[in-house]
XYZ file of C-alpha atoms in Angstrom:
750
model
C 0.000 0.000 0.000
C 1.252 3.484 -0.852
C 2.933 5.433 1.947
C 0.453 8.309 1.800
C -2.336 5.972 2.920
C -0.472 5.061 6.095
C -1.341 8.380 7.701
C -5.105 7.769 7.387
C -7.355 6.314 10.062
C -9.478 3.280 9.192
C -12.590 5.192 8.096
C -10.568 7.686 6.072
C -8.769 4.831 4.305
C -12.046 3.130 3.419
C -13.454 6.384 2.020
C -10.326 6.832 -0.099
C -10.034 3.289 -1.478
C -13.725 2.455 -2.098
C -13.673 3.989 -5.585
C -16.586 2.310 -7.354
C -20.216 3.259 -6.973
C -21.889 6.156 -5.175
C -20.150 7.286 -1.982
C -21.143 9.882 0.585
C -18.414 11.077 2.948
C -19.951 12.876 5.918
C -17.003 14.858 7.220
C -17.262 16.462 10.639
C -15.240 19.599 11.418
C -11.492 19.027 11.602
C -11.851 15.436 10.425
C -9.458 15.546 7.457
C -12.035 16.099 4.688
C -9.626 17.686 2.228
C -7.067 14.937 2.747
C -9.658 12.254 2.005
C -10.872 13.999 -1.141
C -7.408 14.612 -2.575
C -6.053 11.196 -1.635
C -9.081 9.581 -3.234
C -8.227 11.302 -6.531
C -4.569 10.303 -6.176
C -5.634 6.725 -5.464
C -7.851 6.694 -8.565
C -4.888 7.742 -10.702
C -2.618 5.127 -9.102
C -5.240 2.478 -9.891
C -4.945 3.321 -13.572
C -7.824 5.775 -13.981
C -7.104 8.388 -16.651
C -6.755 11.708 -14.766
C -8.600 13.440 -17.627
C -11.669 11.359 -16.791
C -11.842 12.727 -13.228
C -14.059 15.751 -12.535
C -13.644 17.423 -9.133
C -15.964 20.345 -8.361
C -15.236 22.864 -5.618
C -16.696 26.178 -4.463
C -13.501 28.247 -4.498
C -10.506 28.508 -6.793
C -8.283 28.331 -3.739
C -9.714 24.929 -2.818
C -9.150 23.687 -6.372
C -5.516 24.887 -6.376
C -4.831 23.291 -3.004
C -6.414 20.072 -4.187
C -4.199 19.870 -7.273
C -1.135 20.752 -5.224
C -1.757 17.912 -2.778
C -2.463 15.417 -5.551
C 0.739 16.440 -7.321
C 2.776 15.611 -4.236
C 1.516 12.028 -4.509
C 1.281 11.325 -8.242
C 3.386 14.053 -9.828
C 2.470 16.439 -12.623
C -0.293 14.197 -13.965
C -2.411 15.912 -11.316
C -2.708 18.855 -13.722
C -4.738 16.690 -16.074
C -7.576 16.343 -13.563
C -10.640 18.522 -14.283
C -10.575 20.314 -10.943
C -12.164 23.721 -10.449
C -15.197 25.643 -9.314
C -18.659 24.929 -10.676
C -18.586 28.190 -12.608
C -15.100 27.821 -14.093
C -15.571 24.206 -15.198
C -19.039 24.781 -16.624
C -17.877 27.885 -18.507
C -15.195 25.732 -20.179
C -17.810 23.218 -21.266
C -20.137 25.934 -22.558
C -17.381 27.499 -24.667
C -17.476 24.351 -26.761
C -21.203 23.783 -27.201
C -22.898 27.121 -26.491
C -23.875 27.636 -30.195
C -26.291 24.724 -29.843
C -28.411 26.810 -27.448
C -28.080 30.095 -29.316
C -24.992 31.633 -27.664
C -21.635 32.345 -29.326
C -18.632 30.392 -28.091
C -17.022 33.654 -27.069
C -19.983 34.737 -24.951
C -19.447 37.564 -22.487
C -19.785 37.003 -18.746
C -21.627 39.824 -16.965
C -20.626 40.659 -13.421
C -23.121 41.968 -10.868
C -22.707 45.604 -11.889
C -23.250 44.754 -15.572
C -26.387 42.805 -14.693
C -27.776 45.591 -12.499
C -27.143 48.147 -15.225
C -29.147 46.083 -17.706
C -31.984 45.669 -15.202
C -32.095 49.432 -14.606
C -32.384 49.980 -18.350
C -35.264 47.517 -18.613
C -37.052 49.071 -15.640
C -36.718 52.476 -17.285
C -37.957 51.162 -20.646
C -41.046 49.713 -18.955
C -41.743 53.010 -17.187
C -41.562 51.369 -13.761
C -40.481 52.933 -10.476
C -36.751 52.238 -9.982
C -37.161 52.233 -6.199
C -39.880 49.600 -6.243
C -37.968 47.550 -8.790
C -34.513 48.101 -7.313
C -31.882 46.401 -9.452
C -30.265 44.527 -6.567
C -33.540 43.015 -5.424
C -34.614 42.098 -8.961
C -31.264 40.449 -9.704
C -31.514 38.473 -6.458
C -34.989 37.221 -7.422
C -33.796 36.261 -10.903
C -30.879 34.383 -9.344
C -33.279 32.571 -7.011
C -35.452 31.486 -9.930
C -32.461 30.182 -11.866
C -31.143 28.259 -8.863
C -34.516 26.458 -8.818
C -34.161 25.724 -12.575
C -36.969 28.099 -13.544
C -36.284 29.813 -16.859
C -37.799 33.153 -17.841
C -40.298 31.452 -20.169
C -41.372 29.047 -17.420
C -41.686 31.884 -14.947
C -43.944 33.930 -17.245
C -46.242 30.957 -17.810
C -46.489 30.086 -14.102
C -49.588 31.806 -12.701
C -48.713 30.882 -9.106
C -45.345 32.618 -9.269
C -46.854 35.710 -10.886
C -49.542 35.840 -8.192
C -46.821 35.708 -5.526
C -45.049 38.618 -7.218
C -48.252 40.648 -7.130
C -48.650 39.965 -3.411
C -45.180 41.384 -2.654
C -45.779 44.417 -4.870
C -43.746 43.328 -7.910
C -46.402 42.445 -10.527
C -44.041 43.216 -13.432
C -41.161 41.026 -12.263
C -41.912 38.248 -14.758
C -41.776 40.722 -17.660
C -38.447 42.109 -16.412
C -37.039 38.565 -16.118
C -38.255 37.769 -19.640
C -36.670 40.893 -21.167
C -33.502 40.414 -19.125
C -33.022 36.878 -20.457
C -33.808 37.958 -24.032
C -31.390 40.904 -23.986
C -28.652 38.830 -22.388
C -28.991 36.257 -25.138
C -29.125 38.931 -27.861
C -25.950 40.453 -26.430
C -24.277 37.046 -26.324
C -23.829 37.349 -22.575
C -24.341 35.191 -19.504
C -24.383 36.152 -15.853
C -22.909 33.877 -13.182
C -26.135 31.938 -12.732
C -26.437 31.413 -16.488
C -23.166 29.474 -16.476
C -25.071 26.868 -14.494
C -28.552 27.196 -15.982
C -27.455 27.237 -19.618
C -25.285 24.152 -19.103
C -28.254 22.384 -17.539
C -30.388 23.333 -20.550
C -27.642 22.151 -22.903
C -27.345 18.763 -21.207
C -31.117 18.409 -20.971
C -31.950 19.366 -24.574
C -29.069 17.706 -26.389
C -28.646 14.034 -25.390
C -25.559 13.656 -27.585
C -23.779 16.382 -25.596
C -24.812 14.793 -22.314
C -23.521 11.419 -23.512
C -20.213 13.010 -24.556
C -19.581 14.392 -21.089
C -20.804 11.267 -19.348
C -18.234 9.288 -21.323
C -15.556 11.872 -20.597
C -16.102 12.054 -16.833
C -15.987 8.516 -15.498
C -15.541 9.717 -11.925
C -17.233 12.768 -10.417
C -16.284 14.201 -7.011
C -17.924 17.156 -5.256
C -16.494 19.098 -2.314
C -18.699 20.953 0.214
C -21.732 19.135 -1.132
C -23.968 20.587 1.589
C -23.595 23.994 -0.087
C -25.026 22.967 -3.466
C -28.350 24.329 -4.719
C -31.037 22.566 -6.762
C -29.471 23.592 -10.067
C -25.944 22.460 -9.190
C -27.186 19.116 -7.943
C -29.329 18.756 -11.073
C -26.217 19.076 -13.254
C -24.270 16.629 -11.077
C -26.999 13.998 -11.441
C -26.996 14.433 -15.226
C -23.211 14.194 -15.558
C -22.727 11.052 -13.454
C -22.003 8.153 -15.792
C -24.058 4.998 -15.533
C -21.604 2.128 -15.226
C -23.427 -1.187 -15.069
C -25.349 -0.910 -11.811
C -23.122 1.728 -10.265
C -22.635 5.471 -10.462
C -19.054 6.585 -9.824
C -19.855 9.678 -7.816
C -18.397 10.758 -4.485
C -19.715 13.745 -2.570
C -18.018 15.091 0.551
C -19.636 17.424 3.040
C -21.191 17.991 6.425
C -24.904 18.651 6.815
C -24.141 20.311 10.162
C -22.174 22.997 8.293
C -24.863 23.869 5.743
C -25.080 27.638 6.275
C -25.757 29.188 2.870
C -29.508 28.948 2.413
C -29.569 32.685 1.681
C -27.510 31.898 -1.439
C -29.893 29.175 -2.527
C -28.082 26.187 -1.005
C -30.393 23.415 0.153
C -29.502 20.988 2.919
C -31.910 18.456 1.413
C -29.328 17.613 -1.255
C -27.069 15.900 1.271
C -29.871 14.652 3.540
C -31.672 12.947 0.665
C -28.655 11.843 -1.368
C -29.399 8.185 -0.672
C -32.842 8.560 -2.277
C -31.245 9.301 -5.653
C -28.491 6.713 -5.181
C -29.992 3.757 -3.270
C -26.778 1.698 -3.491
C -24.975 4.468 -1.614
C -22.111 3.759 0.767
C -21.735 6.286 3.575
C -18.557 6.932 5.524
C -18.674 9.164 8.573
C -15.468 10.947 9.490
C -16.099 11.525 13.177
C -12.618 11.918 14.651
C -11.763 15.580 15.103
C -8.056 16.403 14.887
C -8.500 20.127 15.463
C -10.179 20.870 18.774
C -9.885 19.899 22.418
C -12.539 17.665 23.931
C -14.484 20.446 25.662
C -15.080 22.215 22.349
C -15.976 19.010 20.499
C -18.504 18.018 23.150
C -20.038 21.490 23.087
C -20.442 21.178 19.316
C -22.108 17.768 19.642
C -24.449 19.086 22.274
C -25.663 22.142 20.395
C -26.189 20.409 17.033
C -28.170 17.602 18.687
C -31.085 20.052 18.916
C -31.537 20.113 15.129
C -34.195 17.835 13.686
C -32.788 17.713 10.156
C -29.408 16.034 10.334
C -27.334 12.963 9.598
C -26.640 11.547 13.032
C -22.979 11.404 13.997
C -20.882 11.858 17.111
C -17.694 13.846 16.755
C -14.872 12.819 19.095
C -11.255 13.687 19.757
C -8.384 12.312 21.781
C -7.265 15.853 22.703
C -8.483 15.858 26.304
C -6.268 18.591 27.727
C -7.006 22.265 27.340
C -8.286 25.405 29.036
C -11.909 24.768 28.091
C -14.553 27.362 27.316
C -14.870 30.886 28.682
C -18.169 32.729 28.853
C -18.002 36.533 29.040
C -21.033 38.541 30.034
C -20.830 42.304 29.553
C -23.023 45.230 30.506
C -23.098 46.520 26.921
C -21.419 46.021 23.549
C -18.753 48.587 24.405
C -17.774 46.644 27.510
C -17.982 43.397 25.536
C -15.364 44.671 23.081
C -13.097 45.873 25.874
C -13.287 42.573 27.733
C -12.667 40.568 24.560
C -9.559 42.605 23.775
C -8.444 42.342 27.420
C -8.767 38.568 27.093
C -6.729 38.625 23.888
C -3.944 40.466 25.682
C -4.045 37.922 28.493
C -3.846 35.003 26.042
C -0.939 36.629 24.250
C 0.938 37.135 27.507
C -0.007 34.027 29.454
C -0.338 31.461 26.649
C 2.109 33.081 24.217
C -0.425 33.097 21.397
C 0.459 35.035 18.260
C -1.976 37.497 16.702
C -2.398 35.195 13.701
C -3.656 32.425 16.007
C -6.606 34.513 17.241
C -9.943 35.325 15.589
C -12.954 37.408 16.583
C -16.155 36.159 14.956
C -19.490 37.967 14.739
C -22.895 37.359 13.175
C -23.058 40.653 11.233
C -20.231 42.704 9.746
C -21.526 45.849 11.461
C -20.317 44.410 14.791
C -16.675 44.836 13.773
C -16.634 48.594 14.502
C -16.285 48.502 18.266
C -13.725 45.662 18.208
C -11.628 47.598 15.697
C -11.627 50.634 17.979
C -10.407 48.706 21.017
C -7.780 46.770 19.069
C -6.404 50.099 17.859
C -6.415 51.531 21.374
C -4.445 48.527 22.600
C -2.117 48.724 19.589
C -2.960 45.187 18.438
C -2.583 44.642 14.691
C -5.674 43.208 13.022
C -7.272 42.600 9.660
C -10.949 42.485 8.739
C -11.299 39.298 6.701
C -13.739 38.951 3.855
C -14.376 42.665 3.664
C -13.001 46.086 4.328
C -12.285 47.681 7.642
C -15.520 49.148 9.039
C -14.450 52.713 8.356
C -13.312 51.845 4.831
C -16.672 50.490 3.716
C -18.241 52.626 1.016
C -21.465 53.376 2.836
C -19.596 54.376 6.004
C -17.190 56.575 4.045
C -20.137 58.194 2.251
C -21.846 59.232 5.482
C -18.568 60.269 7.102
C -17.881 62.452 4.060
C -21.132 64.320 4.771
C -20.061 64.715 8.404
C -16.627 66.014 7.415
C -17.980 68.428 4.826
C -20.435 69.827 7.371
C -17.603 70.413 9.812
C -15.129 71.608 7.173
C -16.806 72.654 3.884
C -13.390 73.320 2.330
C -12.648 69.580 2.260
C -12.702 69.149 -1.552
C -12.242 65.352 -1.439
C -15.338 64.872 0.713
C -17.265 67.307 -1.462
C -16.377 65.483 -4.676
C -17.365 62.168 -3.097
C -20.903 63.182 -2.140
C -21.977 66.073 -4.384
C -23.788 63.548 -6.569
C -24.422 60.828 -4.012
C -27.214 59.977 -3.746
C -27.661 60.844 -7.391
C -29.081 64.315 -7.816
C -28.328 64.936 -11.481
C -24.903 66.524 -11.131
C -22.850 64.906 -13.855
C -19.108 64.227 -13.998
C -18.628 67.074 -16.487
C -20.222 69.558 -14.074
C -18.102 68.344 -11.160
C -14.952 68.599 -13.255
C -15.946 72.099 -14.346
C -16.399 73.221 -10.744
C -13.066 71.692 -9.808
C -11.313 73.464 -12.670
C -12.745 76.844 -11.671
C -11.423 76.259 -8.150
C -7.984 75.350 -9.485
C -7.852 78.322 -11.873
C -8.793 80.773 -9.117
C -6.807 79.082 -6.353
C -9.905 78.626 -4.175
C -11.824 75.671 -2.829
C -14.752 74.044 -4.584
C -16.943 75.220 -1.688
C -15.966 78.823 -2.486
C -17.049 78.195 -6.073
C -20.405 76.774 -4.939
C -21.119 79.866 -2.845
C -20.184 82.276 -5.622
C -22.145 83.214 -8.717
C -21.811 79.838 -10.430
C -21.441 79.998 -14.205
C -24.361 78.576 -16.162
C -24.284 74.791 -15.981
C -26.840 72.202 -17.005
C -27.421 71.081 -13.421
C -27.226 74.502 -11.741
C -30.397 73.972 -9.662
C -29.137 70.644 -8.308
C -25.795 72.238 -7.396
C -27.579 75.123 -5.659
C -29.864 72.762 -3.720
C -26.872 70.719 -2.584
C -25.080 73.864 -1.420
C -28.114 75.034 0.575
C -28.418 71.622 2.235
C -24.785 71.668 3.405
C -25.226 75.257 4.635
C -28.108 74.079 6.847
C -25.896 71.314 8.294
C -23.127 73.841 8.973
C -25.561 76.129 10.791
C -26.736 73.268 13.014
C -23.174 72.476 14.141
C -23.462 74.769 17.164
C -27.121 73.993 17.837
C -27.214 70.186 17.902
C -25.099 67.552 19.588
C -23.176 65.059 17.463
C -25.876 62.392 17.392
C -28.814 64.663 16.592
C -26.870 66.328 13.795
C -25.584 62.990 12.510
C -29.144 61.646 12.326
C -30.287 64.821 10.587
C -27.517 64.490 8.002
C -28.126 60.785 7.467
C -31.797 61.407 6.756
C -31.790 64.707 4.885
C -28.804 63.811 2.705
C -30.704 60.779 1.435
C -27.912 58.328 2.263
C -30.072 56.135 4.513
C -32.969 56.139 2.056
C -30.628 55.291 -0.815
C -29.520 52.047 0.790
C -32.872 51.167 2.353
C -34.766 51.315 -0.931
C -32.709 48.463 -2.402
C -34.237 45.453 -0.731
C -31.355 43.002 -0.991
C -28.976 41.130 1.303
C -26.093 43.481 0.432
C -28.188 46.616 0.929
C -29.433 45.366 4.293
C -25.838 44.861 5.405
C -25.006 48.422 4.317
C -27.928 49.830 6.306
C -26.741 47.846 9.345
C -23.271 49.358 8.936
C -24.707 52.883 8.750
C -26.757 52.249 11.877
C -23.654 50.875 13.607
C -21.845 54.126 12.766
C -24.742 56.178 14.133
C -24.822 54.005 17.259
C -21.160 54.882 17.779
C -22.069 58.586 17.653
C -24.856 57.941 20.159
C -22.408 56.277 22.553
C -20.049 59.246 22.200
C -22.817 61.688 23.136
C -24.127 59.636 26.057
C -20.731 58.965 27.606
C -21.293 61.034 30.732
C -17.886 60.599 32.344
C -15.783 63.757 32.386
C -12.349 63.629 30.772
C -9.106 64.884 32.393
C -9.098 67.725 29.875
C -11.575 70.202 31.334
C -11.850 72.017 27.999
C -13.508 69.031 26.362
C -15.800 67.795 29.117
C -18.860 69.523 27.687
C -18.033 69.125 23.997
C -20.419 66.634 22.410
C -20.214 68.216 18.966
C -19.863 66.429 15.658
C -16.465 68.084 15.195
C -15.119 66.501 18.398
C -16.607 63.126 17.464
C -14.888 63.256 14.066
C -11.597 64.144 15.690
C -11.926 61.079 17.895
C -12.756 58.811 14.979
C -10.041 60.209 12.745
C -7.429 59.619 15.439
C -8.561 56.005 15.588
C -8.712 55.438 11.856
C -5.625 57.409 10.866
C -3.387 56.312 13.717
C -1.886 53.598 11.584
C -2.078 52.324 8.049
C -3.137 48.784 7.353
C -0.255 46.522 8.161
C 1.113 44.164 5.541
C 2.258 41.950 8.393
C 0.538 38.568 8.516
C 0.775 38.656 12.297
C -2.682 40.124 12.786
C -5.780 39.236 14.745
C -8.500 38.220 12.304
C -11.976 39.780 12.429
C -14.655 38.125 10.334
C -18.275 37.087 10.098
C -19.033 33.474 10.962
C -20.007 32.823 7.332
C -16.522 33.922 6.243
C -14.862 31.715 8.858
C -16.110 28.436 7.409
C -13.182 26.193 6.521
C -10.703 28.082 8.713
C -9.236 27.299 12.120
C -7.500 29.223 14.910
C -5.985 28.335 18.258
C -8.230 30.903 19.944
C -11.692 31.956 18.768
C -13.983 34.598 20.258
C -17.622 34.154 19.222
C -19.249 37.475 20.090
C -22.774 38.843 20.367
C -24.308 35.470 21.279
C -27.718 37.012 21.946
C -31.280 36.465 20.863
C -32.178 38.483 17.737
C -28.484 38.741 16.886
C -27.269 35.126 17.015
C -29.717 33.649 16.101
C -30.583 36.523 13.805
C -34.046 38.049 14.157
C -34.461 37.460 10.405
C -34.449 33.687 10.994
C -37.453 33.694 13.307
C -40.141 33.550 10.623
C -38.204 31.528 8.049
C -38.899 27.775 7.830
C -35.960 25.954 9.428
C -34.326 29.343 9.988
C -33.325 28.615 13.586
C -31.828 25.279 12.537
C -29.599 27.052 10.012
C -28.574 29.605 12.651
C -27.716 26.718 14.975
C -25.554 25.179 12.239
C -23.881 28.569 11.899
C -23.159 28.583 15.647
C -21.802 25.033 15.276
C -19.445 26.267 12.558
C -18.360 29.171 14.772
C -17.368 27.130 17.818
C -15.658 24.396 15.790
C -13.192 26.906 14.321
C -11.401 26.861 17.690
C -8.536 24.502 18.387
C -7.724 25.157 22.042
C -9.340 28.351 23.345
C -13.024 29.152 22.829
C -14.602 32.272 24.300
C -18.313 33.041 23.966
C -19.511 36.539 24.802
C -22.726 38.517 24.936
C -23.920 41.883 26.174
C -26.888 42.732 28.363
C -27.558 45.770 26.184
C -26.369 47.310 22.946
C -27.246 50.237 20.730
C -29.377 49.282 17.756
C -30.797 51.883 15.399
C -29.858 54.641 17.840
C -31.660 53.143 20.835
C -30.288 51.280 23.810
C -31.767 47.785 23.543
C -31.740 45.208 26.331
C -30.572 41.789 25.194
C -31.193 38.211 26.240
C -28.560 35.476 26.073
C -28.899 33.296 22.986
C -30.849 30.071 23.228
C -27.675 28.362 21.971
C -25.973 29.074 25.298
C -28.847 27.358 27.075
C -28.254 24.304 24.883
C -24.762 23.824 26.314
C -25.355 22.027 29.617
C -22.582 23.382 31.804
C -22.757 26.861 30.325
C -26.508 26.827 30.908
C -25.957 26.032 34.590
C -23.379 28.774 34.978
C -25.397 31.203 32.883
C -28.320 31.140 35.287
C -26.271 30.767 38.462
C -23.750 33.594 38.088
C -24.529 37.261 38.790
C -24.735 39.685 35.881
C -21.564 41.170 34.332
C -19.322 38.242 35.196
C -17.283 35.713 33.311
C -17.043 32.014 33.852
C -14.228 29.786 32.760
C -15.311 26.260 31.994
C -13.023 23.345 31.312
C -13.668 20.067 29.555
C -12.415 16.847 31.118
C -13.186 13.578 29.325
C -16.165 15.160 27.630
C -17.667 16.626 30.794
C -17.591 20.290 31.678
C -16.648 21.399 35.142
C -16.228 24.941 36.437
C -12.611 25.774 37.196
C -12.773 29.327 38.402
C -14.915 32.391 38.258
C -13.583 35.781 37.226
C -15.806 38.335 38.909
C -15.931 41.967 37.879
C -17.076 44.370 40.574
C -19.699 46.131 38.518
C -23.124 46.461 40.076
C -25.739 46.059 37.372
C -28.904 48.031 37.981
C -32.271 46.886 36.675
C -33.084 49.421 33.979
C -36.806 48.835 34.338
C -36.961 50.287 37.851
C -34.288 52.917 37.297
C -35.553 56.542 37.200
C -33.348 59.443 36.174
C -33.466 62.436 38.524
C -33.153 66.058 37.311
C -29.486 67.229 37.344
C -30.220 70.048 39.812
C -31.221 67.467 42.441
C -27.638 66.158 42.569
C -26.064 67.873 45.583
C -22.916 67.351 47.581
C -23.427 64.459 50.032
C -26.315 62.969 48.050
C -26.587 59.216 47.641
C -27.063 58.378 43.946
C -27.488 55.368 41.677
C -25.793 54.943 38.278
C -26.707 52.244 35.740
C -23.085 51.283 35.150
C -21.312 52.092 38.431
C -24.022 51.293 40.977
C -24.458 53.242 44.243
C -22.273 56.238 44.972
C -21.840 59.265 47.249
C -21.462 62.749 45.735
C -18.242 64.228 47.133
C -18.480 67.645 45.466
C -20.202 69.553 42.671
C -18.417 72.282 40.724
C -18.868 74.414 37.620
C -21.463 76.884 36.435
C -25.017 76.245 35.302
C -25.148 73.908 32.342
C -21.586 72.729 32.927
C -21.762 71.279 36.471
C -19.430 68.356 37.123
C -19.908 66.018 40.086
C -17.158 64.007 41.758
C -18.771 60.766 42.923
C -17.345 57.866 44.921
C -18.686 54.476 43.735
C -17.743 51.753 46.186
C -18.311 48.742 43.901
C -15.961 49.580 41.022
C -12.194 49.184 40.667
C -11.590 52.885 40.080
C -14.174 54.281 42.535
C -13.834 58.058 42.132
C -15.448 59.372 38.968
C -16.028 62.880 37.608
C -19.289 63.078 35.720
C -20.882 65.948 33.803
C -24.395 66.245 35.175
C -26.164 67.477 32.056
C -25.233 64.208 30.338
C -25.381 61.982 33.422
C -28.141 59.500 34.142
C -28.328 59.454 37.920
C -31.105 58.535 40.302
C -30.962 60.431 43.601
C -31.657 57.982 46.453
C -31.321 60.348 49.435
């Protein structure tokens, strides 16, 4: 037997060497899935199978490259002959050959998302429809959903049930848009990403000779991450699999417990019902986890056991030793971020972990903001994975540009960014003309806008924009940072612009904008006086921007790979870290409130939580906040149901006082509490808390603060409107605090 097989356990070896007939490899997290898949291909080649007759489908180009690299180490350069690649790349290659049969040129164009949206906007305009109602992003998403269910434009138009559903949701003309979209794409000789799948399916379905050609070519078909396939992808796989006597040589590898892409059209039923389509199926369960310590593995088993739809398996590991699981409970999201970063520092110092071995995971990208701020304050290098830094995201930069221009109207870069965003009919030629006048006269563009502007086609739009910014400037001294920020966000049209596009991406952008506004709200409501007396009463937008700019401009993005990774849980799939922080484990956040009314939505969220905790090798920290700002309001939060589903954490969760952390350790699969890290914060029940008028706070008074608990007022100083109280709070580490009364929330007890 070849040496490379010697490193496999018994089940892995069987999955690799059983090469004939349909095979399902159910691969738990950290169980060596990629090794089994690549070694199976290498084994096929060593058994005399022509590498050109092997088709291996993946979801990422990176996975395909890694697969070929591993195969090459075993069998040499013949690995390059294997048809290994993503669904889209492989299917595009096949279509280049036979596309003329279905009315497309061989050199068809592939439209990206922006191309597709542009075409949809044109069609909407041609039909005289409202572009807000028929937002391009939403329409493209619906078209993609139809294609993933193998519903062509012609079939959609003729389906009365689908058209009735469109009418119910206020899109009665969707079918006509889909029909024109498909027709114009074909006339232009173009396909979008979904067409690369749909048109191949049509080709194989309508031309038996083509289907037979590819069935003869691909004697062995392998599919990675099978749980992430949609109806259309699986439909193509079933067509391509060659009938060989009584057996189909197909092998799919995946984990139903890690099916987390329903929002992209993936259906867990493909892997759950695979045996129905292939009754002679052999199933191999890879249940040994080589990644995580026992406490983490047992937690994963426990939480996923609550799902009804699953292939039963029990993940195990022989890694018994480890620090276990830590649960952090924080008063609010600001404290959560601070405590997470404190814990990172402790792990770096005590356990000698490198930045690259640590990850912070969150359910929504908007949560990254507060973690970024604290990592910067602590001078810890980090990188936001799978997206830009919070403050570099387009929507955030757009709104910040409005803030900056309101504070400093001579900021030409901010002005150029937003003068026609949202679109107000000021074309590029007009903007360039204004810029040139400024350059020629050695003045700013704002000076040009306030002068007698030369006749331009969009003069009214330019004038209206100028007047709007002038109003914002006037309000600088009248409104605090949050009130002015909200005014700008609404009156500028930025919030409306992103809200009107009802799509997954647009929803994420709105969440990011609200996260930015929540940060302004926190800045305004921070009632603790600073050492600098000159800034204690300054809650202006200008001061807020100064604070943010110091955070964002303090350092440039490091090229160093030694960074803490911040990412959404969806982005973390397939990765692993020695230490993982799963944050915001609260109801309506994780699980997401959007999953509540979706069939099987909670089960998918639970699978997502399963993915999150199984990214950790040795250290797993779960955290949640008792309150957080959402949409500008302080919202009280409940711990996620997923915490209740972990037996020992559930016990500690309900037994430990608020604002504490518990460290739990796994020993032979059983949790036991090791120690409790108490924080001396007194948490006050917000329901019974009543704020007293500032003038009631006198020297010697006994007061109550939501964050610091009971305190005694030592002295009050300052003039009316700027009074600052020095208060001694007995239950906090740093007991003496100076608080500005006009921003304070204090209840006078006596």
